[in-house]
Each structure stands twice: as structure tokens, then as C-alpha cells.
Tab-separated table of C-alpha atoms and ligand atoms in Angstrom:
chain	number	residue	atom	x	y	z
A	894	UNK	CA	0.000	0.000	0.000
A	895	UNK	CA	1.226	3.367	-0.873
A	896	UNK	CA	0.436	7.077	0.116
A	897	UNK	CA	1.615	10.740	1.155
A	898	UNK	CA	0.405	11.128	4.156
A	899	UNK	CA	0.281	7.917	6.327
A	900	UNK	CA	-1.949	8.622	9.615
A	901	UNK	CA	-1.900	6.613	12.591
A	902	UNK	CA	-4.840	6.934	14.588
A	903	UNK	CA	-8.310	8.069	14.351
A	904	UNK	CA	-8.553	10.098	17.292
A	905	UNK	CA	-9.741	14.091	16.281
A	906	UNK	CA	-5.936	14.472	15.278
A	907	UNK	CA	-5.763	12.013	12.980
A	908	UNK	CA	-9.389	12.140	11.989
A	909	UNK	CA	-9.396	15.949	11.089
A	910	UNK	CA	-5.793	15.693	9.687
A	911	UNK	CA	-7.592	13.740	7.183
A	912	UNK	CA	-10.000	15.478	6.332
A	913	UNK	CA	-7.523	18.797	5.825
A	914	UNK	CA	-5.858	17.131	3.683
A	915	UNK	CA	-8.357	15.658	1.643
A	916	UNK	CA	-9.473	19.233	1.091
A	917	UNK	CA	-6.448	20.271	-0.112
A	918	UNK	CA	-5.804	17.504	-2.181
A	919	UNK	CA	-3.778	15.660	-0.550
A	920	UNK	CA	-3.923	11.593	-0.500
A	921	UNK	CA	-3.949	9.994	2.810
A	922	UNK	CA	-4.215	6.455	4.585
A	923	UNK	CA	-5.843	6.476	8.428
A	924	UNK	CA	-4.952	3.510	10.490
A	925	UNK	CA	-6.873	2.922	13.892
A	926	UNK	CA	-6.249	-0.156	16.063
A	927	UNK	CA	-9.874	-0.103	17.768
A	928	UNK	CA	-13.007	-0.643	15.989
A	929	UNK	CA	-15.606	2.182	14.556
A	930	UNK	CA	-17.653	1.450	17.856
A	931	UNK	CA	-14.834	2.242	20.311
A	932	UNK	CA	-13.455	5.021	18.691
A	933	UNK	CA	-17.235	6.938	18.691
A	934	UNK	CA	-18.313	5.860	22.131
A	935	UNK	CA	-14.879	6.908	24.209
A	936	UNK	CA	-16.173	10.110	26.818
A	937	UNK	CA	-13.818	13.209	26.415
A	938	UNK	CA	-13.948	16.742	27.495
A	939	UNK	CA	-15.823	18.583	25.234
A	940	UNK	CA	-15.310	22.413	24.783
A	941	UNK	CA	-14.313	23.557	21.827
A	942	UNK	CA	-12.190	26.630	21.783
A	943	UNK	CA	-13.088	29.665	19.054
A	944	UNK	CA	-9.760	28.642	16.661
A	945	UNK	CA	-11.342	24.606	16.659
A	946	UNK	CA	-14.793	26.203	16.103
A	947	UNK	CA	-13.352	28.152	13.137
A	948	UNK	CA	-11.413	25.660	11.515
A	949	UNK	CA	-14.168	22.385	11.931
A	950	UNK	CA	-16.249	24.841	9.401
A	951	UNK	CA	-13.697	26.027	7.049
A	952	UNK	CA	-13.063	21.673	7.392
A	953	UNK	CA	-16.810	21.639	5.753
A	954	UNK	CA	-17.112	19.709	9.244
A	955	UNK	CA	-19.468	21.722	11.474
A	956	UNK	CA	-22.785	21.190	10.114
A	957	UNK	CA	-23.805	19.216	13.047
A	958	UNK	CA	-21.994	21.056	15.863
A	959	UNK	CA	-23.265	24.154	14.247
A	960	UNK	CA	-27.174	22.824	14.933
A	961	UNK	CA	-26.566	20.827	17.910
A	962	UNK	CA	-23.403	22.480	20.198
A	963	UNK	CA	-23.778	24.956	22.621
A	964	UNK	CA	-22.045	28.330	22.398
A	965	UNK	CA	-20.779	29.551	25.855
A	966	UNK	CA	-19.606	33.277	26.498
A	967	UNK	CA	-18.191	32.751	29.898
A	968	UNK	CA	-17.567	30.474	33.009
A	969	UNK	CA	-18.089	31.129	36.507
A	970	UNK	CA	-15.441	30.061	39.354
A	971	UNK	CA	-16.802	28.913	42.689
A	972	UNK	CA	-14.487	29.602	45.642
A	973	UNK	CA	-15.280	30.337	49.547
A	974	UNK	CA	-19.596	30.197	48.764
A	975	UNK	CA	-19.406	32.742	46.126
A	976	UNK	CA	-19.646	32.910	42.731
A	977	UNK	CA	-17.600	34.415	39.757
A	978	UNK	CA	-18.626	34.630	36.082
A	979	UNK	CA	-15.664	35.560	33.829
A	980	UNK	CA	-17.418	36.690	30.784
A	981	UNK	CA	-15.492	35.783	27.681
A	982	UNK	CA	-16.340	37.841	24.477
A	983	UNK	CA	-15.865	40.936	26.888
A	984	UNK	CA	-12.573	40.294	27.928
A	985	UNK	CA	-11.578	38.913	24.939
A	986	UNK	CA	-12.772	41.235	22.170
A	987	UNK	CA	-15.364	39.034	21.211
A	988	UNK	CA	-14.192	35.114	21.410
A	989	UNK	CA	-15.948	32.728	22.719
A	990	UNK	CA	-16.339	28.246	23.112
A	991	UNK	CA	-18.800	26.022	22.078
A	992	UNK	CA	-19.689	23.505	24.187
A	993	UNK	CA	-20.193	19.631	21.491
A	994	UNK	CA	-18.483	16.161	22.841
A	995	UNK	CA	-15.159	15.584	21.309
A	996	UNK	CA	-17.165	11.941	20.451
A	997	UNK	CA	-19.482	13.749	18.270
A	998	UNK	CA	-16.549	15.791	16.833
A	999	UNK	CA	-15.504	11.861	16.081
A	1000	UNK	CA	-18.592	10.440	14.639
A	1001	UNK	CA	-19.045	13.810	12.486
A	1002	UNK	CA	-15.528	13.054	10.910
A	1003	UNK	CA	-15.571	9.584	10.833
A	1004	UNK	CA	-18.788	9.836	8.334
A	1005	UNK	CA	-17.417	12.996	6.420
A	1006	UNK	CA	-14.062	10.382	5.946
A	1007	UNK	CA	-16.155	7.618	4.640
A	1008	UNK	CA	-18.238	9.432	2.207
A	1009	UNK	CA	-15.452	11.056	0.864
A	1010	UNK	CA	-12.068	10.371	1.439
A	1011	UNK	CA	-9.296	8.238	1.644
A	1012	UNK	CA	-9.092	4.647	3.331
A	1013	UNK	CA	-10.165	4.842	6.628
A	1014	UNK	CA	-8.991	0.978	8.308
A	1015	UNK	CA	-10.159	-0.290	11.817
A	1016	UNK	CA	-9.105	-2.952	13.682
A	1017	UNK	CA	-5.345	-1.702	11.736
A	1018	UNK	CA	-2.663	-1.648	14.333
A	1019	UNK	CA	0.573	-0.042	13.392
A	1020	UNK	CA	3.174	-2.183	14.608
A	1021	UNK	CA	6.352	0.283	13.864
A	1022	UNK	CA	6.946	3.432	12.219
A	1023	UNK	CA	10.600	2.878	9.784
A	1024	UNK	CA	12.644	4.948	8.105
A	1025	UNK	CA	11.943	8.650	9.702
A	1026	UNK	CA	15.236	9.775	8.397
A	1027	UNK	CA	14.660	8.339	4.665
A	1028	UNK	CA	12.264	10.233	2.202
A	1029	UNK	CA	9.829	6.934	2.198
A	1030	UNK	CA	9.147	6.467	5.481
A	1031	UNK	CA	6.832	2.948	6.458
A	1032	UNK	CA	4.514	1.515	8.648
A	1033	UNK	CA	4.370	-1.800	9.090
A	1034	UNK	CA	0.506	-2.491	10.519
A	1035	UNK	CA	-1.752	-5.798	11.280
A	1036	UNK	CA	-5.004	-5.498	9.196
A	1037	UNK	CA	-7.692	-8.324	9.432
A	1038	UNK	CA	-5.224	-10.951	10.951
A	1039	UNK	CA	-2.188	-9.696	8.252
A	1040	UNK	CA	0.877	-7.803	8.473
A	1041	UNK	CA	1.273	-5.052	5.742
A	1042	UNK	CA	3.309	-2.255	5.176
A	1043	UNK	CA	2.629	1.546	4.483
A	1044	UNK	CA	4.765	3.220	2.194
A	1045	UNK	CA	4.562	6.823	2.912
A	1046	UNK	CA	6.366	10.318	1.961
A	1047	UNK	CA	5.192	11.309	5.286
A	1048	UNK	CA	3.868	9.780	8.726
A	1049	UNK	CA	2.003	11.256	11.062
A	1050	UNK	CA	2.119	9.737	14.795
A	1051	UNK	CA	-1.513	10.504	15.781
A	1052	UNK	CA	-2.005	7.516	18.234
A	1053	UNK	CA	-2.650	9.029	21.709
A	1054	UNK	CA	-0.060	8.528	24.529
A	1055	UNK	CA	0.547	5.041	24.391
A	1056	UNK	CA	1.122	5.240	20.713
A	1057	UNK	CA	4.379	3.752	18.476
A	1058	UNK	CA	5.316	6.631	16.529
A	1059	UNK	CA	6.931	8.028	19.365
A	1060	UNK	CA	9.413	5.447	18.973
A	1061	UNK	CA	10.205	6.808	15.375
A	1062	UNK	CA	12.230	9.672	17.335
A	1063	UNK	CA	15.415	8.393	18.066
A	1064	UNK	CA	16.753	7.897	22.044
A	1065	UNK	CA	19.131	10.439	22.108
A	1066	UNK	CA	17.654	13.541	20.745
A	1067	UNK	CA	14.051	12.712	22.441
A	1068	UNK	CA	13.464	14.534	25.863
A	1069	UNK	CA	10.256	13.980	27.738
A	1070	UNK	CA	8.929	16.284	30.699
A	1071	UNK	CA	6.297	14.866	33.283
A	1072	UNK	CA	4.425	15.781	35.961
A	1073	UNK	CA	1.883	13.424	37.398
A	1074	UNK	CA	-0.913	14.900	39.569
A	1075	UNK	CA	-1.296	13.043	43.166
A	1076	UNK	CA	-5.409	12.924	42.691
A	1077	UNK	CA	-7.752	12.287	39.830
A	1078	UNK	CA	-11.620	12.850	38.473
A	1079	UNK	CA	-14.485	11.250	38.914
A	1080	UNK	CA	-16.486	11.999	35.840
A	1081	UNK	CA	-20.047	11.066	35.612
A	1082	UNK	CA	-22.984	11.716	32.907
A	1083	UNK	CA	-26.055	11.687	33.809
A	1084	UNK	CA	-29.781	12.307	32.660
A	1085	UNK	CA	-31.062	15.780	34.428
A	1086	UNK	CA	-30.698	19.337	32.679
A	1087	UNK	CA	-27.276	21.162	33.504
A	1088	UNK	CA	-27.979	23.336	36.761
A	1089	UNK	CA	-26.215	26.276	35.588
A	1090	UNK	CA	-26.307	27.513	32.062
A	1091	UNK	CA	-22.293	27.711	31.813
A	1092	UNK	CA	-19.425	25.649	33.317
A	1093	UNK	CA	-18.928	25.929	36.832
A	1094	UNK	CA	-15.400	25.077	38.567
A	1095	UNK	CA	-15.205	24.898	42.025
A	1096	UNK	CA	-12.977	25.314	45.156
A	1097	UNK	CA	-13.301	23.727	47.542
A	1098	UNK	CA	-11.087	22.544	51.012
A	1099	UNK	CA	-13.125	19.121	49.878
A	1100	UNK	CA	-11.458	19.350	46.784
A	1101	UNK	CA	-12.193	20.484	42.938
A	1102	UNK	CA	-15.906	19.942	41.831
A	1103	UNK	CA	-16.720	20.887	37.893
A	1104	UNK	CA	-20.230	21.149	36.345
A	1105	UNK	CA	-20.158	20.770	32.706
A	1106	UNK	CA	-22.648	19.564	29.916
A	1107	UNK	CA	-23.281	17.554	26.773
A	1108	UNK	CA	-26.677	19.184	26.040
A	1109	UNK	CA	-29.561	20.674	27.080
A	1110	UNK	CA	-30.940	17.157	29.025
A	1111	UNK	CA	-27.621	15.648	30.022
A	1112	UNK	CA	-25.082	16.922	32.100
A	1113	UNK	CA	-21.666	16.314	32.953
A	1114	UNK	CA	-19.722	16.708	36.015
A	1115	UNK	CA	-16.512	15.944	38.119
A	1116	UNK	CA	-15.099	15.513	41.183
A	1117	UNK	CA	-11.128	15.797	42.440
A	1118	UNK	CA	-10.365	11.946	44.041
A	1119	UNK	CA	-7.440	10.418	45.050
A	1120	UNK	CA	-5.438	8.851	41.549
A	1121	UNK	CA	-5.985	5.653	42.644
A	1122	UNK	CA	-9.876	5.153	42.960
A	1123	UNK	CA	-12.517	2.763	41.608
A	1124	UNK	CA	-15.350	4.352	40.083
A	1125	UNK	CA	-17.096	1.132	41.828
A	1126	UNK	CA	-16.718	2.145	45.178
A	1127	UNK	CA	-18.771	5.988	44.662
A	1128	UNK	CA	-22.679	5.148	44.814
A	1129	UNK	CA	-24.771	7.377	43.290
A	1130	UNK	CA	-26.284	9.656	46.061
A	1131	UNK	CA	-22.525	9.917	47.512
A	1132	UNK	CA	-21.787	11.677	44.453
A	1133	UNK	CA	-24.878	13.914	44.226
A	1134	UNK	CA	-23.704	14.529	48.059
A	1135	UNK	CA	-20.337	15.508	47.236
A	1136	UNK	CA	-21.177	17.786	44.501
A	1137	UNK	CA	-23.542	19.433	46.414
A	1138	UNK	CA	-21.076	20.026	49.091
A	1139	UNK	CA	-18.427	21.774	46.953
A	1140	UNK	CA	-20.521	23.431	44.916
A	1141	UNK	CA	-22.833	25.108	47.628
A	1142	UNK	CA	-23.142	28.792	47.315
A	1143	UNK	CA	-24.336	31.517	49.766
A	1144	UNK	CA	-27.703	32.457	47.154
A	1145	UNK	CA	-30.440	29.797	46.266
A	1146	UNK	CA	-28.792	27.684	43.759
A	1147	UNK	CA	-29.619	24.230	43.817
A	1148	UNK	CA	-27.911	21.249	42.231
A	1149	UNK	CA	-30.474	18.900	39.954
A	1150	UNK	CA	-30.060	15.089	40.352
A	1151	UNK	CA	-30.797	12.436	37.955
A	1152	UNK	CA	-29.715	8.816	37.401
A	1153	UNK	CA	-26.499	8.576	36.618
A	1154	UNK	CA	-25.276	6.552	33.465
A	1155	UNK	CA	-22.049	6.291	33.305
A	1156	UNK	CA	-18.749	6.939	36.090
A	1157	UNK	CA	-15.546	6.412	35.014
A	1158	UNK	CA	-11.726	8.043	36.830
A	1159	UNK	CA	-9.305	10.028	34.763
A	1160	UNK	CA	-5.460	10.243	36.231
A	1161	UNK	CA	-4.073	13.910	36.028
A	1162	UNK	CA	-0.739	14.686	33.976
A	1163	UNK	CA	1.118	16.810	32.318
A	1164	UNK	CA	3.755	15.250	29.465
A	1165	UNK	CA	5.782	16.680	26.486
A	1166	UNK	CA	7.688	14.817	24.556
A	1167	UNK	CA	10.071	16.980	22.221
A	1168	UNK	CA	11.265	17.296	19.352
A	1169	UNK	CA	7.876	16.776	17.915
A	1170	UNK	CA	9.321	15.756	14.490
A	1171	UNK	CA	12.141	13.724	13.476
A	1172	UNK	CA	12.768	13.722	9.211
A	1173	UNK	CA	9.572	12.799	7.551
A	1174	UNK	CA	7.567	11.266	10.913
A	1175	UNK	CA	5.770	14.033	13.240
A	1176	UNK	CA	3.820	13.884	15.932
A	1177	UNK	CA	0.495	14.907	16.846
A	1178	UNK	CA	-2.183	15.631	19.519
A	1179	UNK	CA	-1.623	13.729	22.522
A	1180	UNK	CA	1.342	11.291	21.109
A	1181	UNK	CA	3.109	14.072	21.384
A	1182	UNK	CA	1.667	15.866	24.927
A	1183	UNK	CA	-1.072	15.271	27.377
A	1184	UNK	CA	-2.262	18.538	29.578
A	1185	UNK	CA	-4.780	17.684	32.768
A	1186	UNK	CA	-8.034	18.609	31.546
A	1187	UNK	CA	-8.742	21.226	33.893
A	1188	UNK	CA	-7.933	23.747	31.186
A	1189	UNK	CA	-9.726	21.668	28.246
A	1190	UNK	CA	-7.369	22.222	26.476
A	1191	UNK	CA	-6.740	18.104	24.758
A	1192	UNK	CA	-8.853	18.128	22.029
A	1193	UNK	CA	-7.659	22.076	21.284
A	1194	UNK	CA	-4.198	21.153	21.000
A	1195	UNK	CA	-4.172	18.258	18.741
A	1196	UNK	CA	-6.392	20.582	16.199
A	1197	UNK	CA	-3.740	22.817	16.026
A	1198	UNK	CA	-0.984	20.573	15.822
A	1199	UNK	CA	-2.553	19.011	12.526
A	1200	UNK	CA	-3.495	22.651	11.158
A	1201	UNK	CA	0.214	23.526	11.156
A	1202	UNK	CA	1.375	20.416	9.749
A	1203	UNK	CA	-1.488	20.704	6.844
A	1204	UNK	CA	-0.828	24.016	6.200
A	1205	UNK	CA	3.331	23.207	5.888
A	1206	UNK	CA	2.345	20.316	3.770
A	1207	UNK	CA	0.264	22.423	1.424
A	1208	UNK	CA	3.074	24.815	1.141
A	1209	UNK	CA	5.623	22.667	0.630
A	1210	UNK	CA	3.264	21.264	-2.280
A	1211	UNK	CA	2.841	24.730	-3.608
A	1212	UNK	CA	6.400	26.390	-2.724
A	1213	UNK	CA	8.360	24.125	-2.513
A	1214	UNK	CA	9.757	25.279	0.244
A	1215	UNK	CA	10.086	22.556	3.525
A	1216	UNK	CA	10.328	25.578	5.957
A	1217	UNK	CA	7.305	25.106	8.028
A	1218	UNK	CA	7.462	21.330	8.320
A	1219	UNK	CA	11.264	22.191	9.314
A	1220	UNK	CA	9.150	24.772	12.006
A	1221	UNK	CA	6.639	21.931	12.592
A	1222	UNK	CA	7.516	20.958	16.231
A	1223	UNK	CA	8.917	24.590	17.385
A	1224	UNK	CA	5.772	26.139	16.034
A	1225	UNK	CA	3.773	23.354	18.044
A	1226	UNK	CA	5.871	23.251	20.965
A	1227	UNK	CA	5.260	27.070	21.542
A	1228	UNK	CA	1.271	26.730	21.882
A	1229	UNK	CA	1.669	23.517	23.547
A	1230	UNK	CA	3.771	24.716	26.628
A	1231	UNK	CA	1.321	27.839	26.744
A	1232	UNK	CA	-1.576	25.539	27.145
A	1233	UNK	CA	0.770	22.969	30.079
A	1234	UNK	CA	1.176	26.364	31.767
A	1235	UNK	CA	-2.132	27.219	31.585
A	1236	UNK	CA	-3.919	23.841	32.581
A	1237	UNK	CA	-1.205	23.726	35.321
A	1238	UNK	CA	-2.536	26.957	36.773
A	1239	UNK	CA	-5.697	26.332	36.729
A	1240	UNK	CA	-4.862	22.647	37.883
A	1241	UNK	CA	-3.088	24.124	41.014
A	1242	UNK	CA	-5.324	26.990	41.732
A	1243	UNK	CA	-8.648	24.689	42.365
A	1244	UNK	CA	-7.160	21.155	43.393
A	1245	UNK	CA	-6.453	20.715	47.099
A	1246	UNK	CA	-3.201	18.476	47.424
A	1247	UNK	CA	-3.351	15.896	49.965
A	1248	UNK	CA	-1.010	17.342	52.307
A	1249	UNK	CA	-2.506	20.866	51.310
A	1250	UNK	CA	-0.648	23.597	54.074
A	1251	UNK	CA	-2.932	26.691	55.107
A	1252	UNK	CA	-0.169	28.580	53.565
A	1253	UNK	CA	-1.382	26.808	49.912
A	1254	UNK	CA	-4.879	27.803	50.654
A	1255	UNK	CA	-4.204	31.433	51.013
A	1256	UNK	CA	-2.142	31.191	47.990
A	1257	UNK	CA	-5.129	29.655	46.069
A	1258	UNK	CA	-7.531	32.234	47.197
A	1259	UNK	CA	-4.878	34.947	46.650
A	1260	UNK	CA	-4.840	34.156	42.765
A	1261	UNK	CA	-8.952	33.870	42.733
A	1262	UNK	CA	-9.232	37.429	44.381
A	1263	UNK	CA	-6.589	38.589	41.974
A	1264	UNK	CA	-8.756	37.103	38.898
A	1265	UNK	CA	-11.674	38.304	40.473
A	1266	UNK	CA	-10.427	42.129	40.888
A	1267	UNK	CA	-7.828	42.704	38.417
A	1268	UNK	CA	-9.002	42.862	34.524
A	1269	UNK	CA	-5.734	42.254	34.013
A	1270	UNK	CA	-5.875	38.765	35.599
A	1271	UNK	CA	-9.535	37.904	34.581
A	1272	UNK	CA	-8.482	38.832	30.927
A	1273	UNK	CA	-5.456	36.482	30.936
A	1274	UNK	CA	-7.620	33.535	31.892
A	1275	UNK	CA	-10.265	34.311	29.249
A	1276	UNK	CA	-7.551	34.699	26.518
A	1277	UNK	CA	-5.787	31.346	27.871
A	1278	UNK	CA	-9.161	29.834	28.165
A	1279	UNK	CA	-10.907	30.706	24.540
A	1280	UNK	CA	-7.115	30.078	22.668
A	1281	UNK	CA	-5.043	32.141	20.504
A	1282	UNK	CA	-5.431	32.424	17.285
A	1283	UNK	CA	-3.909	29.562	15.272
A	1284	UNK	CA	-0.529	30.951	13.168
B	498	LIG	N1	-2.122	1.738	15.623
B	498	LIG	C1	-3.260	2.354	15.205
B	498	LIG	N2	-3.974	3.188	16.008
B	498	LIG	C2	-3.515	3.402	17.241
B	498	LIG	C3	-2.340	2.814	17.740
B	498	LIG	C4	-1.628	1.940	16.866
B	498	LIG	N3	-0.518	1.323	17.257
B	498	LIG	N4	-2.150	3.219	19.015
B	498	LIG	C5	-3.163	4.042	19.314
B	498	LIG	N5	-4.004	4.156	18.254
B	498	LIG	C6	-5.235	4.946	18.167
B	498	LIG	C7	-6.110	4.885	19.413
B	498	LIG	O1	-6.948	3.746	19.411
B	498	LIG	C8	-6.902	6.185	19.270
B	498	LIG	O2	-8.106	5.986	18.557
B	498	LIG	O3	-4.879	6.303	18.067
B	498	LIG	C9	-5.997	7.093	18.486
B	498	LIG	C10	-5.527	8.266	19.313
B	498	LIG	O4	-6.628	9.113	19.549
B	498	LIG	P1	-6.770	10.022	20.853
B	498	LIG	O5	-6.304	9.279	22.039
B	498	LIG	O6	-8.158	10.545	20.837
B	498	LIG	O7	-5.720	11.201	20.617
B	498	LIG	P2	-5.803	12.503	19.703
B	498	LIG	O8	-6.428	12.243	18.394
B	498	LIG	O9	-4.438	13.065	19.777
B	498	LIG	O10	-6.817	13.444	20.440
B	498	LIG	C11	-6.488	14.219	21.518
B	498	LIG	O11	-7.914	13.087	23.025
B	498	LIG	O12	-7.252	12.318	25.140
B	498	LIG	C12	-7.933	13.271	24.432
B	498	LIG	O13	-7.733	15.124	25.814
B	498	LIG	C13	-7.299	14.531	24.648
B	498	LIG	O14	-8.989	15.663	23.699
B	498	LIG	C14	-7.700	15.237	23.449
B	498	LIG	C15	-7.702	14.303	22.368
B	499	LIG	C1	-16.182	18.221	29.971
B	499	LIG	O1	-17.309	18.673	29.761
B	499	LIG	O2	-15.940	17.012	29.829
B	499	LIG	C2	-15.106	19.128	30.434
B	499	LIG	C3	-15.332	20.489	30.437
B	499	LIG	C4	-14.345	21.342	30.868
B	499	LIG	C5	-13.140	20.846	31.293
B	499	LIG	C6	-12.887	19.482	31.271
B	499	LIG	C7	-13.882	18.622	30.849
B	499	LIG	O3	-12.179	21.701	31.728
């Protein structure tokens, strides 16, 4: 099998690298290990920052989010019984999120690929990625019980952290930087209307709480646990209890219950593995970095990673020029550590750390007065929050 772009992985990455490409003209080959099923039924965060808004349309992608997603002009933080909205477009000069599941971001491109694109293979594992420094890079990949191989002018890694591409980058000019989180979420979804109309992150010496949505009849929430829990062991009123708790408010806000549906614990880290590129293989979306998802910033990251690797293709096509996919991973790495320092903040600010001091409690509530005072401060988390334009 032969192509120019070989893709591994049909996360959004690989999934809306595709499609870019296609648009542009531009012959690809996606290979995802899991089957269609999987891959449109995995739970992810789901806000959508302005740029990912912008760019699913120009994609010819949006018609469904477009109809179906939520805008959202602000958030409010929760701190001490009180309540903050930060109001986005206002602090921002007029950007804003939309609130759609990064699975229906999935199922939207998945179709769009089928009807019109190139191969799209399940139940394909990429075994190795060969060759990075040649100009015909390969993947060798199982298909249907089979080995194969790819041939490829270019690979892109776009298999998630535990992915093989990574491998592609040699020993000794990879560097990786970690930080693993000592708690984790508790994310549930369940059937009762939102109880706010925006996201809602929370405070609390109990620990973080978040209120979230997927739509107007199902909402989404989480709660800060120690990293090694089992979903198991929370009942159901516990975690109505607990939310309630650390989201309680001095005015008459109420929390809605509703049956639960699904509970499932997310570990908290930060990881970057640099250089991003090495010859003809890059990397993409979260083979490349994972960011705690307290800034929401997952899904964000791997759009732009695959935007700046489309648009260097297209100009090397057009050009002939190779100096953007030379900039590829220093272009990347750029927005990427903005968005590690950012989900680190806001990580920090709102998480209490077993063996919390007073003195980190003050600390916390120093930086919430400070966002709640200073336009300065407020305006730095909306323009962190919403993302920068993509270059
Ligand atoms: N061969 C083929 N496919 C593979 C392989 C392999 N060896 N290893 C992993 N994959 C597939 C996985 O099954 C998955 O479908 O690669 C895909 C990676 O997708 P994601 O994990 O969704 O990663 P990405 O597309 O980078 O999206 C980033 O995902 O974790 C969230 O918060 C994150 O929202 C962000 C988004
Ligand atoms: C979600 O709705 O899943 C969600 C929202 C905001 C976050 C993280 C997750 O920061």
C-alpha cells in the first residue's frame, strides 16, 4: 500500500488531519487499532475553543456542531460560597467556546471520511513506524489478521499517549517532561438538565468539583479523588452529596439530580515529549503531549498541531519550500507549553493536594481574588481559556 500522508490513529488528530488534507488535495491512509464502535463511544472533554470552532467549518465539518453544540460566552469560578462569572467575548474582544463532545466531533468526521475520502482501516494496528530519516518512510501495521506495510512520503504519529510513533524519534535527541498529579476525576454523565447555564469550577477545602454539559438534558460533572480510585466504590447519592457540598453557594442555587449513566476516573498529567518531528515522521495531539483537563485544552491542542502540519504540507506542495514542516515541532511546541502552563494553573489553583498547608490555601484564594479584581488577571484567563489564534 502506498500514500503521502500515512496517519496513525483516528482520534480528532488524525481524523481531522484527514480530512484537511483531503481538502487540499492531498492523499492519505488512516490507520486505527480499535473498531468504529470504540473510537465513537470513548467520553472526552468537550469544549471547543473559538480557533477549533473556526477551523471544523472552514473543514466543511461543522454542520452538526453548528445545529446541535452549545455556544458559551463565559464560566463562573466557585471559591469560599461565592460565585464568579468571567465573561469571555468581553474580555476577549469578542471570542468565545462552544460547548459539542469531542465523540461527536468523532462520529461527524468519521462519516465525512467515509463518504469522501481516503481509506479509513479499523481494527489496523501499526506495529512500527521505519525509516523517519529516509524520504519513504513505512509503517508496518496488522489489518484483518495480516501484516502489511505503508509506504509513505510522510507519517504522522496521531495515536494518543501510548502510541508507536513516538518510537520513530530516536533515544538520544528525544526529551520527555512529566508531571503526574497526586489525585484524579471522577467523571459522571447523567440524565437531568445542567444546573447552571455555563461551566462551573469549584474550590473547595473538599477538593475540585466541575459542572459541565453535553446538552440541554444531560449533564456532565466531576469531582477531584485520590489517583488511585474505583469508580465502583462511589454510589450514586454519595456523588450527588459531594457535589452538592463543593458546589454550595451563599444564594439559592440548587444542584439537579438524575440517574447517573455512566462513572468512570481520569489520572491527572502533564507530558511533552520533544522534538515533535524527526525527518519525515511528526507527531500529533496527545502522542506528542497530554495537559490535565482542567484547562480543556486536549482536544484544542491536537487541532492545532494538525493545522500547522497541513498548512506546511500544502506549502511545501505549492512552494516548494520545507520551511514550516522544518518549524513543525517549534511552532507546536510554543502553543503547547502555553496551554501545560495554563492547565497547570488552573490545575493548582482549584485542586487541594493531599497534604494541602494553610499557607497553599491562602495562595489559592490569593490568585482567585486577583482574577476576580484585576481585569488584568480575569483577561489572561479568558484569553488562555478561549485560545489564541492559530498561526
Ligand atoms: N495503531 C493504530 N492506532 C492506534 C495505535 C496503533 N498502534 N495506538 C493508538 N491508536 C489509536 C487509538 O486507538 C486512538 O483511537 O490512536 C488514536 C488516538 O486518539 P486520541 O487518544 O483521541 O488522541 P488525539 O487524536 O491526539 O486526540 C487528543 O484526546 O485524550 C484526548 O484530551 C485529549 O482531547 C484530546 C484528544
Ligand atoms: C467536559 O465537559 O468534559 C469538560 C469540560 C471542561 C473541562 C474538562 C472537561 O475543563
Amino acid at each position: 500500500m502506498r500514500t503521502t500522508v500515512g496517519i496513525i490513529g483516528a482520534g480528532p488528530a488524525g481524523l481531522l488531519l484527514a480530512r484537511l488534507l483531503h481538502n487540499a488535495g492531498i492523499d492519505s491512509v488512516v490507520l486505527e487499532t480499535r473498531d468504529r464502535a470504540y473510537v465513537e463511544q470513548r467520553q472526552r472533554a468537550g469544549i471547543l475553543e473559538q480557533g477549533t470552532v473556526d477551523v471544523l467549518r472552514e473543514a466543511g465539518a461543522a454542520a452538526r456542531m453548528d445545529r446541535e453544540g452549545i455556544p458559551h460566552d463565559g464560566i463562573e469560578l466557585r471559591f469560599d460560597r461565592r460565585r464568579h462569572r468571567v465573561d469571555f467575548p468581553a474580555l476577549t474582544g469578542g471570542r468565545s467556546v462552544m460547548v459539542y463532545a469531542q465523540t461527536e466531533v468523532c462520529k461527524d468526521l468519521i462519516a465525512l471520511q467515509l463518504a469522501a475520502g481516503g481509506p479509513l482501516l479499523f481494527e489496523a494496528e501499526a506495529l512500527a513506524v521505519e525509516g523517519a530519516g529516509t524520504e519513504q518512510p513505512r509503517v508496518r501495521f496488522r489489518h484483518q489478521g495480516r501484516e502489511d506495510v505503508l509506504e509513505c512520503d510522510y507519517v504522522v504519529g496521531c495515536d494518543g499517549s501510548w502510541g508507536v510513533a513516538r518510537k520513530a524519534v530516536p533515544a538520544d535527541v528525544s526529551r520527555v517532561f512529566e508531571r503526574t498529579y497526586p489525585y484524579g476525576w471522577l467523571g459522571i454523565l447523567a440524565d437531568v438538565p445542567p444546573s447552571h447555564d455555563e461551566l462551573v469550577y469549584a474550590r473547595h477545602d473538599r477538593g475540585f468539583a466541575l459542572l459541565s454539559m453535553r446538552s440541554p438534558t444531560v449533564t456532565r460533572a466531576y469531582l477531584q479523588v485520590p489517583a488511585d480510585t474505583d469508580a465502583a466504590d462511589w454510589g450514586d447519592e454519595e456523588i450527588w452529596d459531594e457535589l452538592d457540598r463543593r458546589l454550595e453557594t451563599d444564594d439559592a442555587w440548587t444542584l439537579k439530580r438524575g440517574p447517573i449513566t455512566a462513572k468512570s476516573v481520569t489520572p491527572m498529567r502533564s507530558h511533552v515529549h520533544e522534538p515533535m518531528r524527526h525527518g519525515r515522521v511528526f507527531l500529533a495531539g496527545d502522542a506528542a503531549h497530554i495537559v490535565p483537563p482542567t484547562g480543556a485544552k486536549g482536544l484544542n491542542l491536537a487541532v492545532g498541531d494538525v493545522v500547522t502540519f497541513a498548512r506546511a504540507l500544502v506549502e511545501r506542495r505549492d512552494t516548494g519550500s520545507d520551511a514550516r514542516l522544518e518549524a513543525y515541532s517549534a511552532t507546536c511546541l510554543r502553543r503547547v507549553w502555553q496551554a501545560e502552563r495554563f492547565s497547570y494553573a488552573m490545575t493548582t489553583m482549584l485542586h487541594r493536594a493531599p497534604g494541602a498547608t494553610p499557607f497553599d490555601d491562602r495562595i489559592q484564594f490569593a490568585q482567585l481574588d486577583r482574577i476576580t479584581t484585576a481585569r488584568s488577571a480575569e483577561a489572561d484567563l479568558a484569553e488562555s481559556y478561549t485560545g489564541f489564534p492559530l498561526d
